[in-house]
């Protein structure tokens, strides 16, 4: 495991953490049982195969 040589300052730590932002998943329309649902793009195949059930 990598071990830092020096302690990172509080200013640098907070600056690095402040840059990280969560992004909302890209939603795409999927037709399941004749109804259209907006689901995350990475889960489209699971909904099409019936592994996940969309919530109404």
Coordinates of C-alpha atoms in Angstrom, one line a residue:
X1 CA 0.0 0.0 0.0
X2 CA 1.3 3.5 -0.8
X3 CA 2.3 5.6 2.2
X4 CA 2.6 9.4 1.9
X5 CA 6.0 10.8 2.7
X6 CA 4.6 14.0 4.2
X7 CA 1.3 15.0 5.9
X8 CA -1.0 16.8 3.5
X9 CA -2.1 20.2 4.7
X10 CA -5.6 20.9 5.7
X11 CA -5.9 23.5 3.0
X12 CA -4.8 21.0 0.3
X13 CA -7.0 18.3 1.6
X14 CA -10.2 20.5 1.7
X15 CA -9.4 21.9 -1.7
X16 CA -9.1 18.4 -3.2
X17 CA -12.3 17.2 -1.6
X18 CA -14.3 20.3 -2.7
X19 CA -13.6 19.6 -6.4
X20 CA -15.4 16.3 -6.3
X21 CA -19.0 16.4 -7.4
X22 CA -21.5 13.7 -7.8
X23 CA -23.4 13.6 -11.1
X24 CA -27.0 12.5 -11.7
X25 CA -27.3 9.3 -13.8
X26 CA -28.2 9.7 -17.4
X27 CA -31.8 8.5 -17.8
X28 CA -33.1 6.9 -21.0
X29 CA -36.6 5.7 -21.9
X30 CA -37.3 2.0 -21.7
X31 CA -40.5 0.2 -22.6
X32 CA -41.5 -2.5 -20.2
X33 CA -44.9 -4.3 -20.5
X34 CA -46.2 -1.5 -22.8
X35 CA -45.2 1.3 -20.3
X36 CA -42.4 3.7 -20.8
X37 CA -40.0 4.3 -17.9
X38 CA -37.0 6.5 -17.4
X39 CA -34.1 4.4 -16.1
X40 CA -30.3 4.8 -15.8
X41 CA -28.5 4.0 -19.0
X42 CA -26.3 1.3 -17.4
X43 CA -29.4 -0.6 -16.2
X44 CA -31.3 -0.7 -19.5
X45 CA -30.4 -4.3 -20.3
X46 CA -31.4 -5.5 -16.8
X47 CA -34.8 -3.9 -17.2
X48 CA -35.2 -5.4 -20.7
X49 CA -34.3 -8.9 -19.5
X50 CA -36.7 -8.6 -16.5
X51 CA -34.0 -8.8 -13.9
X52 CA -35.3 -5.5 -12.4
X53 CA -38.8 -4.3 -12.1
X54 CA -39.5 -0.6 -12.6
X55 CA -41.4 1.3 -9.9
X56 CA -44.6 3.0 -10.9

